[in-house]
Coordinates of C-alpha atoms in Angstrom, one line a residue:
X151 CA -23.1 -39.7 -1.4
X152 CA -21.9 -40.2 2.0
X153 CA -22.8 -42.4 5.1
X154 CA -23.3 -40.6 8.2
X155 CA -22.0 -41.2 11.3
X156 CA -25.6 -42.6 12.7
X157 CA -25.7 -45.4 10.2
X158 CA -22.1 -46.3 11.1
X159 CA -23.0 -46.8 14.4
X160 CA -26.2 -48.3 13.3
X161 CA -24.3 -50.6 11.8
X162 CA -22.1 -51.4 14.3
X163 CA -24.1 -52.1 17.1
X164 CA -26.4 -53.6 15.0
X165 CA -24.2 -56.5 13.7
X166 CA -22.6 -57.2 17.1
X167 CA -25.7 -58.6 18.8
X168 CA -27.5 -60.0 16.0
X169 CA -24.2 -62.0 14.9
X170 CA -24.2 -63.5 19.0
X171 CA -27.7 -64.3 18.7
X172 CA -28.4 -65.9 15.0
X173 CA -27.2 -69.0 14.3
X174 CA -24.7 -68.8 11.3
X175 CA -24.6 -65.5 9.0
X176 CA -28.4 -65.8 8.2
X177 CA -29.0 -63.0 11.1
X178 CA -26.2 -60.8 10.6
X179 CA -27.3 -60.4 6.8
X180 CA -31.1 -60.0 7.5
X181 CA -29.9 -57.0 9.4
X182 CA -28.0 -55.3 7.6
X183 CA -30.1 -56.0 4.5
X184 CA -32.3 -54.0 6.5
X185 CA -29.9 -51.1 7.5
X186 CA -28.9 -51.2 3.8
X187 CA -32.5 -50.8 2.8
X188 CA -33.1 -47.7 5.3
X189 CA -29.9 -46.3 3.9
X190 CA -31.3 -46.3 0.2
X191 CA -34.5 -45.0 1.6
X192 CA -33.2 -42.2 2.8
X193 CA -30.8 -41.5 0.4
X194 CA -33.5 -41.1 -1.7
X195 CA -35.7 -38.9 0.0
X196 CA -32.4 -36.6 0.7
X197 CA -33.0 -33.2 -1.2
X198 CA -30.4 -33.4 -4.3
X199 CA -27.5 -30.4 -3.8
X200 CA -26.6 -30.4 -7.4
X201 CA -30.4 -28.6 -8.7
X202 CA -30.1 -25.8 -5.5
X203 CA -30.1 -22.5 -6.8
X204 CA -27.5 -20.3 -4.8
X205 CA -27.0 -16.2 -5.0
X206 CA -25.3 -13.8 -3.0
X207 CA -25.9 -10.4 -1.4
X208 CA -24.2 -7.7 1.3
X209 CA -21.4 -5.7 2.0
X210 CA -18.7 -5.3 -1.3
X211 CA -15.8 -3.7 1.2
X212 CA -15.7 -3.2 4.5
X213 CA -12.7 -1.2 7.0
X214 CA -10.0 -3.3 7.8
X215 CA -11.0 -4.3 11.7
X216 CA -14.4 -4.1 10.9
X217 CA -16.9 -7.1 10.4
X218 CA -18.6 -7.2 6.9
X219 CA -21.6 -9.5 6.6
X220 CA -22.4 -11.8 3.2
X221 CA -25.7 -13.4 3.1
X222 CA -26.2 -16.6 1.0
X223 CA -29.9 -17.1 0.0
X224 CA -30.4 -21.2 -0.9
X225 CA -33.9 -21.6 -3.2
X226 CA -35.0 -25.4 -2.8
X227 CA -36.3 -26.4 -6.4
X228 CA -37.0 -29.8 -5.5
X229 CA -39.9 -31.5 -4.2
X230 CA -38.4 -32.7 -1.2
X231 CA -37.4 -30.7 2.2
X232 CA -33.7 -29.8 2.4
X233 CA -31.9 -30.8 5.7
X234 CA -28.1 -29.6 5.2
X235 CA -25.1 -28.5 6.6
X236 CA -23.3 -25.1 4.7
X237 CA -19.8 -24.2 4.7
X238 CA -19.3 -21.0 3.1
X239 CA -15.3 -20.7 2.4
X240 CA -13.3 -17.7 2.5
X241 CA -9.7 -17.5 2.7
X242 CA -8.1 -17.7 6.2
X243 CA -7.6 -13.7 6.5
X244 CA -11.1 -13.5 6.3
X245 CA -11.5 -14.3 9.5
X246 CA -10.0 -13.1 13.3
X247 CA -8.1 -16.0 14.2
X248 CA -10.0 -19.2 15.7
X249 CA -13.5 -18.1 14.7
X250 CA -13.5 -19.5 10.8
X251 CA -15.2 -22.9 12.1
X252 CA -18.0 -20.9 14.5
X253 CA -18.5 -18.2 11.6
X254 CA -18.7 -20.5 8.2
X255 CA -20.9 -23.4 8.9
X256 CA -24.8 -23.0 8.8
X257 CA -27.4 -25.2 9.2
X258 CA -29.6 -25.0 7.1
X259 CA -34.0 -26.2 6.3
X260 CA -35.5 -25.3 3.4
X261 CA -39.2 -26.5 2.6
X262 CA -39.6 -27.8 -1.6
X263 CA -40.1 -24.5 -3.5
X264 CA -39.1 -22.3 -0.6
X265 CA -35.6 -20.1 -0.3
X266 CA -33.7 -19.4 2.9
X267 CA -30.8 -17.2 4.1
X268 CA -27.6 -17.6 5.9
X269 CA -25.6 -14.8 6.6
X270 CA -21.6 -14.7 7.1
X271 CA -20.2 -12.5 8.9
X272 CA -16.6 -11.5 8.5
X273 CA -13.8 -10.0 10.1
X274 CA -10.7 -9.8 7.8
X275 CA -7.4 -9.1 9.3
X276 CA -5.6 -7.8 6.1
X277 CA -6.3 -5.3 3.8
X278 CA -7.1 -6.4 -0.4
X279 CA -9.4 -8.1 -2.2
X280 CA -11.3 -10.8 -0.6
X281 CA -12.8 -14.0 -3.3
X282 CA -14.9 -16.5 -2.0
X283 CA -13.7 -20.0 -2.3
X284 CA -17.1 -22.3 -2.8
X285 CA -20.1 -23.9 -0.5
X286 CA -20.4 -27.1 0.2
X287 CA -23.6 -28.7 1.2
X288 CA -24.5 -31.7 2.7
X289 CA -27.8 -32.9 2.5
X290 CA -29.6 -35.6 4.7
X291 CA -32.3 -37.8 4.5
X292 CA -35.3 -37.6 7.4
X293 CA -33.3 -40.5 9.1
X294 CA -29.7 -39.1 9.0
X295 CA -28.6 -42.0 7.6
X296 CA -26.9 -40.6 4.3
X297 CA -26.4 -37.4 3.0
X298 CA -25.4 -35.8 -0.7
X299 CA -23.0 -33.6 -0.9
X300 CA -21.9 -31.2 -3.4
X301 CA -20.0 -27.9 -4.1
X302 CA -21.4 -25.0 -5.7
X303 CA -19.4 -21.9 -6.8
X304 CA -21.0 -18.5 -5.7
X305 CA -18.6 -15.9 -6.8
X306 CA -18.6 -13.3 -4.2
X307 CA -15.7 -10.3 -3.5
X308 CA -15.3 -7.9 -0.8
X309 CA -12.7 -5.1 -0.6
X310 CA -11.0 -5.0 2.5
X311 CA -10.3 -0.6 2.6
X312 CA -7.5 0.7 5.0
X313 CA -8.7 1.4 8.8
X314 CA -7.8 5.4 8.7
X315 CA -7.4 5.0 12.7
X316 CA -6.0 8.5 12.7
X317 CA -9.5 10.4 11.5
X318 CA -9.5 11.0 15.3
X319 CA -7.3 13.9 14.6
X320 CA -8.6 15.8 11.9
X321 CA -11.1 17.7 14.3
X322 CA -8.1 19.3 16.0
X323 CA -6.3 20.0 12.6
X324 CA -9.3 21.4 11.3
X325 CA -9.6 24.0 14.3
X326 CA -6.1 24.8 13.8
X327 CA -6.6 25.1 9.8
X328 CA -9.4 27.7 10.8
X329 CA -7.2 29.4 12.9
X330 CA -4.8 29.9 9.5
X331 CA -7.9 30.6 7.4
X332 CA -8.8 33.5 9.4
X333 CA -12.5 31.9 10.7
X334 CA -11.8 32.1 14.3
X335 CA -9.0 34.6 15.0
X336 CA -7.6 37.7 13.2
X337 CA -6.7 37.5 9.4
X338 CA -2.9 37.2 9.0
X339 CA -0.4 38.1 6.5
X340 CA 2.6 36.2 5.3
X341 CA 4.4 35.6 2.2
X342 CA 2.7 34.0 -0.5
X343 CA -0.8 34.3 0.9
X344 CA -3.8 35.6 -1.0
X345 CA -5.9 39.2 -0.1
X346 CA -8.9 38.3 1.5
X347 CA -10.7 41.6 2.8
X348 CA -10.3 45.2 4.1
X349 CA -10.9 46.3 7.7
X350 CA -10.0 49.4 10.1
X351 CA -6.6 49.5 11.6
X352 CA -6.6 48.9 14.8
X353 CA -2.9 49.4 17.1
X354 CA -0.6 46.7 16.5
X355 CA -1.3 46.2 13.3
X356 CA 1.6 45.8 10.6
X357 CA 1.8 49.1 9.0
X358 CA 3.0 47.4 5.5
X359 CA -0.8 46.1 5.2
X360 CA -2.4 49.7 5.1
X361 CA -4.1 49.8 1.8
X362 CA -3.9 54.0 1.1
X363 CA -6.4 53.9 -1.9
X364 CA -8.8 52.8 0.3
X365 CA -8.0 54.7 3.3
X366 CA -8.0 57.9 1.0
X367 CA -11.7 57.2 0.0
X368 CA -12.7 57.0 3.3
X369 CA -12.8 58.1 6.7
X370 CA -10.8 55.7 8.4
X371 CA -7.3 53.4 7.9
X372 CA -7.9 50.5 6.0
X373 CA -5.6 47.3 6.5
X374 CA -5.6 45.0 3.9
X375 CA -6.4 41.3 5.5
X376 CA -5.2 38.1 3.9
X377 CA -5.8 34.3 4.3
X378 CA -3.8 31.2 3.3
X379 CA -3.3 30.5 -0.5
X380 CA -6.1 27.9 -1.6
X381 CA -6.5 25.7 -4.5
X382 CA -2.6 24.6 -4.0
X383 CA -1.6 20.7 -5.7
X384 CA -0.4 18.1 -3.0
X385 CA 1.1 15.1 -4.4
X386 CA 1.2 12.1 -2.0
X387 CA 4.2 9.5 -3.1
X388 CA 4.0 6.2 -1.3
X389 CA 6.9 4.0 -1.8
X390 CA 6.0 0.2 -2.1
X391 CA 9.6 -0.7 -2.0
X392 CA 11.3 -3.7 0.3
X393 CA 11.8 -0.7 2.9
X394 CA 7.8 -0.1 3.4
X395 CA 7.2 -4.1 4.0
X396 CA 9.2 -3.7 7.5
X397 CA 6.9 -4.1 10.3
X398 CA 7.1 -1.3 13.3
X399 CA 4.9 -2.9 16.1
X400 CA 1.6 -4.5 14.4
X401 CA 1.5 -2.9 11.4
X402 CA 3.7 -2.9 8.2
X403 CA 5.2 0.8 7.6
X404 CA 3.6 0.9 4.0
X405 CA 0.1 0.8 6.7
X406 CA 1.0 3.4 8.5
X407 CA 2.5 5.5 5.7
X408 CA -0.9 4.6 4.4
X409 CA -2.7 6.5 7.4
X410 CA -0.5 9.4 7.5
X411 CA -2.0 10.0 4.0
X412 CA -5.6 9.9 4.7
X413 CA -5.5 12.3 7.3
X414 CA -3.4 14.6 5.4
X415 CA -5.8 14.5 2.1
X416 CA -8.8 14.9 4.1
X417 CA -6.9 18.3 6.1
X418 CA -5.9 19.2 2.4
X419 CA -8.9 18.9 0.9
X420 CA -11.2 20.9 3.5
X421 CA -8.7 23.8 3.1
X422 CA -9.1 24.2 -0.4
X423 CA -6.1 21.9 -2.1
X424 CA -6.0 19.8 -4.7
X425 CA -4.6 16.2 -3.7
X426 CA -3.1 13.5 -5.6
X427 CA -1.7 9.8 -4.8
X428 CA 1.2 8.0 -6.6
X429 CA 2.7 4.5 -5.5
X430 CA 5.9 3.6 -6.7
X431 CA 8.4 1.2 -6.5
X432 CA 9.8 -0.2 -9.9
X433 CA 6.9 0.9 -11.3
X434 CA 3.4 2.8 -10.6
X435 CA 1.0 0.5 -8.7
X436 CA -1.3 3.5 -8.4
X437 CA -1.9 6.7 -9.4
X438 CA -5.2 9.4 -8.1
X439 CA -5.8 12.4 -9.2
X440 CA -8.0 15.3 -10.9
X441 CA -10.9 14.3 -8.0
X442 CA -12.8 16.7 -6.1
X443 CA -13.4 17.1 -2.5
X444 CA -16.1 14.6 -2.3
X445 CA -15.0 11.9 -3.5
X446 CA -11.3 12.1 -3.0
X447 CA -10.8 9.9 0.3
X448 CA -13.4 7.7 -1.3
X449 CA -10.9 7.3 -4.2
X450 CA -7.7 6.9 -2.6
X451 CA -9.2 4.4 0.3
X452 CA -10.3 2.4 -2.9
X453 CA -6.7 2.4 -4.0
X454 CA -4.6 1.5 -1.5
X455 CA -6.6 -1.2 -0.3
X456 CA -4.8 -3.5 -2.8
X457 CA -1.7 -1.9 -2.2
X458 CA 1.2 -4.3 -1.0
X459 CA 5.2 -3.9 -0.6
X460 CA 6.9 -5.4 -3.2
X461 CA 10.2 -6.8 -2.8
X462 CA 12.6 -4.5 -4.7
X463 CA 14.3 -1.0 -4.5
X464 CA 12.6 1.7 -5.4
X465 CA 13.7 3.1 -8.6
X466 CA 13.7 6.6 -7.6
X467 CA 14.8 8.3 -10.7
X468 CA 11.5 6.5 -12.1
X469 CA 9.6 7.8 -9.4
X470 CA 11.1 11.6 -9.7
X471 CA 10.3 11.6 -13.6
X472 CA 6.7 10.1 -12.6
X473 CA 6.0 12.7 -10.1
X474 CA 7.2 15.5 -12.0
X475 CA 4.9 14.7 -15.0
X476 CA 2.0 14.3 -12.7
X477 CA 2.5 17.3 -11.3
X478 CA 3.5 20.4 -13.4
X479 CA 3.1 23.0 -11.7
X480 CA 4.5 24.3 -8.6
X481 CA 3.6 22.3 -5.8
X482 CA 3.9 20.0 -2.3
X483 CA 5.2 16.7 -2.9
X484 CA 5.2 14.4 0.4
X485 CA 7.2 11.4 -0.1
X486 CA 6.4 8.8 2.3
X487 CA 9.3 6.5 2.3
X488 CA 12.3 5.3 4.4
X489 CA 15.0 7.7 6.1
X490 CA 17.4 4.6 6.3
X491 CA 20.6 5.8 4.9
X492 CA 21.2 3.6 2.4
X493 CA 18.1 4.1 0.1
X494 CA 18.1 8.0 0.9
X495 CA 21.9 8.6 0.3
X496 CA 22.1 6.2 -3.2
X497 CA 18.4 6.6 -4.6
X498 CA 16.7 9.9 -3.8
X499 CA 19.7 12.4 -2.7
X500 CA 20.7 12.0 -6.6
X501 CA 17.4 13.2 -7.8
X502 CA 16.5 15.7 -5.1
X503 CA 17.7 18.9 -7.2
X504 CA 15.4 18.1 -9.7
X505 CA 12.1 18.0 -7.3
X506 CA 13.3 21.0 -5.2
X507 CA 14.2 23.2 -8.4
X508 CA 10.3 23.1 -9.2
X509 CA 8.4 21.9 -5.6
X510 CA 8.2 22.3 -2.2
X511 CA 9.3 18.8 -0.5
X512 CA 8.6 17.0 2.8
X513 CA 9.8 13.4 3.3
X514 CA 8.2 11.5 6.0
X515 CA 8.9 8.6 7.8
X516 CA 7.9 5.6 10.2
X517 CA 10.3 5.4 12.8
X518 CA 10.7 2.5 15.4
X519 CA 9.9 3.2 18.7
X520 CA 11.6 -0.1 20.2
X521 CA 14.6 1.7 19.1
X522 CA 14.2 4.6 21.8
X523 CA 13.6 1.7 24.0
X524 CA 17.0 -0.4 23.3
X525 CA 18.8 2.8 23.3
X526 CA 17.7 3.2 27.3
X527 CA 18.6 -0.3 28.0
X528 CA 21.0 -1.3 31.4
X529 CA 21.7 -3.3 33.7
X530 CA 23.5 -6.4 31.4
X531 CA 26.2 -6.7 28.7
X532 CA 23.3 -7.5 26.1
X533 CA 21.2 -4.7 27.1
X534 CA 24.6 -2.5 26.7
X535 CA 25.4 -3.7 23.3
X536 CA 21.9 -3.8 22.0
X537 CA 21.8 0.2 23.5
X538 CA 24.5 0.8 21.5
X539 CA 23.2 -0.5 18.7
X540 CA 20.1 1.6 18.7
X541 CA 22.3 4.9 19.5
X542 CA 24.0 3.8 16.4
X543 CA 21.1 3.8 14.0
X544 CA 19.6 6.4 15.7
X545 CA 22.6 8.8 14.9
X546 CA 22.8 7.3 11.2
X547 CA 19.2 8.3 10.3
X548 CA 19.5 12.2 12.3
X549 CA 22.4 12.3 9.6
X550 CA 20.0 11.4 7.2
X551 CA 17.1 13.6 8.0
X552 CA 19.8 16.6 8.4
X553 CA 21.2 15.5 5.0
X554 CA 17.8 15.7 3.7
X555 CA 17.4 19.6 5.1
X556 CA 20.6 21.0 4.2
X557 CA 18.8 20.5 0.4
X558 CA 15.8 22.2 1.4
X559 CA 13.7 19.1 2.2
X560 CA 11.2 19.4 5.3
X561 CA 11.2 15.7 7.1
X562 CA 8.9 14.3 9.4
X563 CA 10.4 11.2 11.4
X564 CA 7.7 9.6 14.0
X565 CA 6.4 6.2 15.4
X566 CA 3.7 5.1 13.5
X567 CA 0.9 6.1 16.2
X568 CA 2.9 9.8 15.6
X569 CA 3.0 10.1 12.1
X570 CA -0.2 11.2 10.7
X571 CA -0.7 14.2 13.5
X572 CA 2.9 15.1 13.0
X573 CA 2.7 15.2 9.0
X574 CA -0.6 17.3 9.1
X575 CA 1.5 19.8 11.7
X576 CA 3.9 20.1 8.9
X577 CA 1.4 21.3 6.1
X578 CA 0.0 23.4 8.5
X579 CA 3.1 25.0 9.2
X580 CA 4.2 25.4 5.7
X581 CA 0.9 26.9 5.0
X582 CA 1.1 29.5 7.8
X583 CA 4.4 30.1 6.6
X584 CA 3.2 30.4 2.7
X585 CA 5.6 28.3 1.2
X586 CA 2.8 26.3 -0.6

């Protein structure tokens, strides 16, 4: 039960004149006996909040970036005509910033045994799982004098999923993945691929691929023709560690370590590989695998949307044991974690012999391109130092990386708008070279 703002002003311009006008209190009272009176009146005539049945309906996850609408219907029990105001709460990263008062607030007239909807839209600026909060209604008399008010709990979650901005490259890997697979250009042969067809030799060809049992039943030379190896296991590691909470730019590196992944599955997947996703830190926040092409992405969009860095080292050996049981046989394993030289030299250099003994490796990381920036930098003492500075750690992770090769490990190190292209040109390149 509330007064409104009309009756206080009611009440207040009311009293002033009647109180200059009446002689004694006798005035003053008869009025606001009167106001009082119209208060109760339409207190009583104001729809009760407490008997409204509320239910919800819409979107259950939504891109992050993208809006996601939720629509509240209200059903009016009563016997009188709801006139409200609605406030349907979300948590603040629900909502692009200065837009949560514009976007949650309805208002709101339902006739006695009639329903009505609101819808609210929203735009979530992180990725997770997003719970309502509650509604609040306020319900007003005819007069907008009073109003009831009341909260009403209408559970309601919606799954904020990683953007996968960089699904604006697979078209390009795919050609290029055709171009391996033999559908637009000449068949190839390498080591470690798988026979395909047979066809005439034509000049230039490699003499090694003649096929002489076929050539002596026929008339002409055949040439054996071969395509890249298919049905190969990828294991995607993400570490969740304190080194993936870092922000490069706008976006955390676990978010763009994230992306690099989703392109890579999906390039995986069209060409005939099996994919699989661990997250690690101290211990496994989430493990995919076993799923076919068509619901893969669906699968590992689903868990990495709740994905966040946690504040600890990652305990590599736990990681190295985890990855080897989930994948036993040979295999790519892309790690997607930090090439600063602490973590690399003291956590996953000691366990690197026993991934490379079984697996082919690649390590990939986000790199900062305000580093290249500092390391141009002129023109002041600060701008010197800071240069030197960024030469500095520069140096210290091409040491790294180099570290990381000299043990058989191939390493991708880009800036997060980079990454993803640059990771799918390495699978690419290990496949044309058959080392999957």
């Amino acid at each position: 039960m509330a007064l409104t703002g009309r009756a206080a002003l009611l009440a207040a311009l009311g009293t002033l004149p009647v109180g200059l006008w009446a002689p004694g209190w006798t005035g003053i009272l008869a009025v606001n006996g009167s106001l009082a009176l119209a208060c109760a009146c339409d207190y009583a005539l104001a729809a009760p909040v407490r008997r409204l049945g509320l239910t919800r309906s819409g979107d259950t996850s939504v891109r992050l970036g993208e809006p996601a609408d939720v629509t509240l219907t209200v059903t009016n029990p009563t016997g009188r005509p709801l006139r409200a105001r609605l406030r349907d709460a979300w948590p603040p990263s629900s909502w692009q910033p200065g837009t949560e008062a514009a976007a949650s607030r309805h208002h709101l007239a339902v006739p006695p045994g009639e329903r009505r909807r609101v819808t609210t839209r929203l735009r979530p600026t992180r990725r997770g799982d997003r719970h309502t909060d509650r509604v609040t209604l306020r319900s007003y008399g005819p007069l907008g004098l009073f109003a009831r008010q009341g909260t009403h709990k209408v559970p309601w979650t919606v799954r904020v999923l990683p953007p996968f901005t960089s699904r604006k490259h697979l078209p390009s890997k795919l050609a290029r993945l055709r171009e391996l697979d033999g559908r637009t250009s000449v068949l190839t042969r390498g080591e470690g691929t798988e026979f395909d067809s047979l066809r005439d030799y034509v000049p230039g060809d490699d003499t090694r691929s003649i096929d002489w049992r076929a050539t002596a039943r026929g008339t002409t030379v055949a040439v054996r023709t071969w395509r890249p190896e298919r049905d190969r296991h990828i294991l995607l590691v993400l570490d969740t560690g304190r080194t993936s909470a870092g922000r490069v730019g706008d976006i955390p590196r676990l978010d763009a370590s994230m992306d690099a992944a989703l392109l890579l599955a999906a390039l995986a997947s069209r060409a005939g590989d099996r994919v699989g996703l661990l997250a690690h830190d101290r211990a496994v926040r989430a493990l995919v695998q076993g799923r076919t092409t068509r619901d893969l992405l669906a699968s590992l969009v689903d868990a990495m949307a709740t994905l966040e860095p946690e504040l600890v080292e990652l305990d590599a050996r736990g990681m190295a044991a985890t990855a080897l049981r989930t994948a036993p046989r040979r295999s790519l394993i892309v790690l997607l974690t930090s090439l600063d030289a602490a973590p690399v030299e003291e956590g996953i250099l000691p366990v690197l012999s026993r991934l490379t003994r079984r697996h082919t490796v690649l390590l990939a990381s986000v790199s900062d391109p305000h580093l290249t920036a500092m390391a141009r930098g002129r023109g002041s003492i600060d701008a010197v130092y800071e240069a030197a500075a960024a030469s500095k750690a520069q140096a210290e992770r091409a040491h790294t990386a180099e570290q990381l090769r000299r043990h058989g490990v191939t390493v991708v190190d880009a800036t997060p708008d980079n990454l993803a292209p640059a990771l799918a040109d390495a699978y690419l390149s290990l496949k044309a070279a058959g080392r999957l």
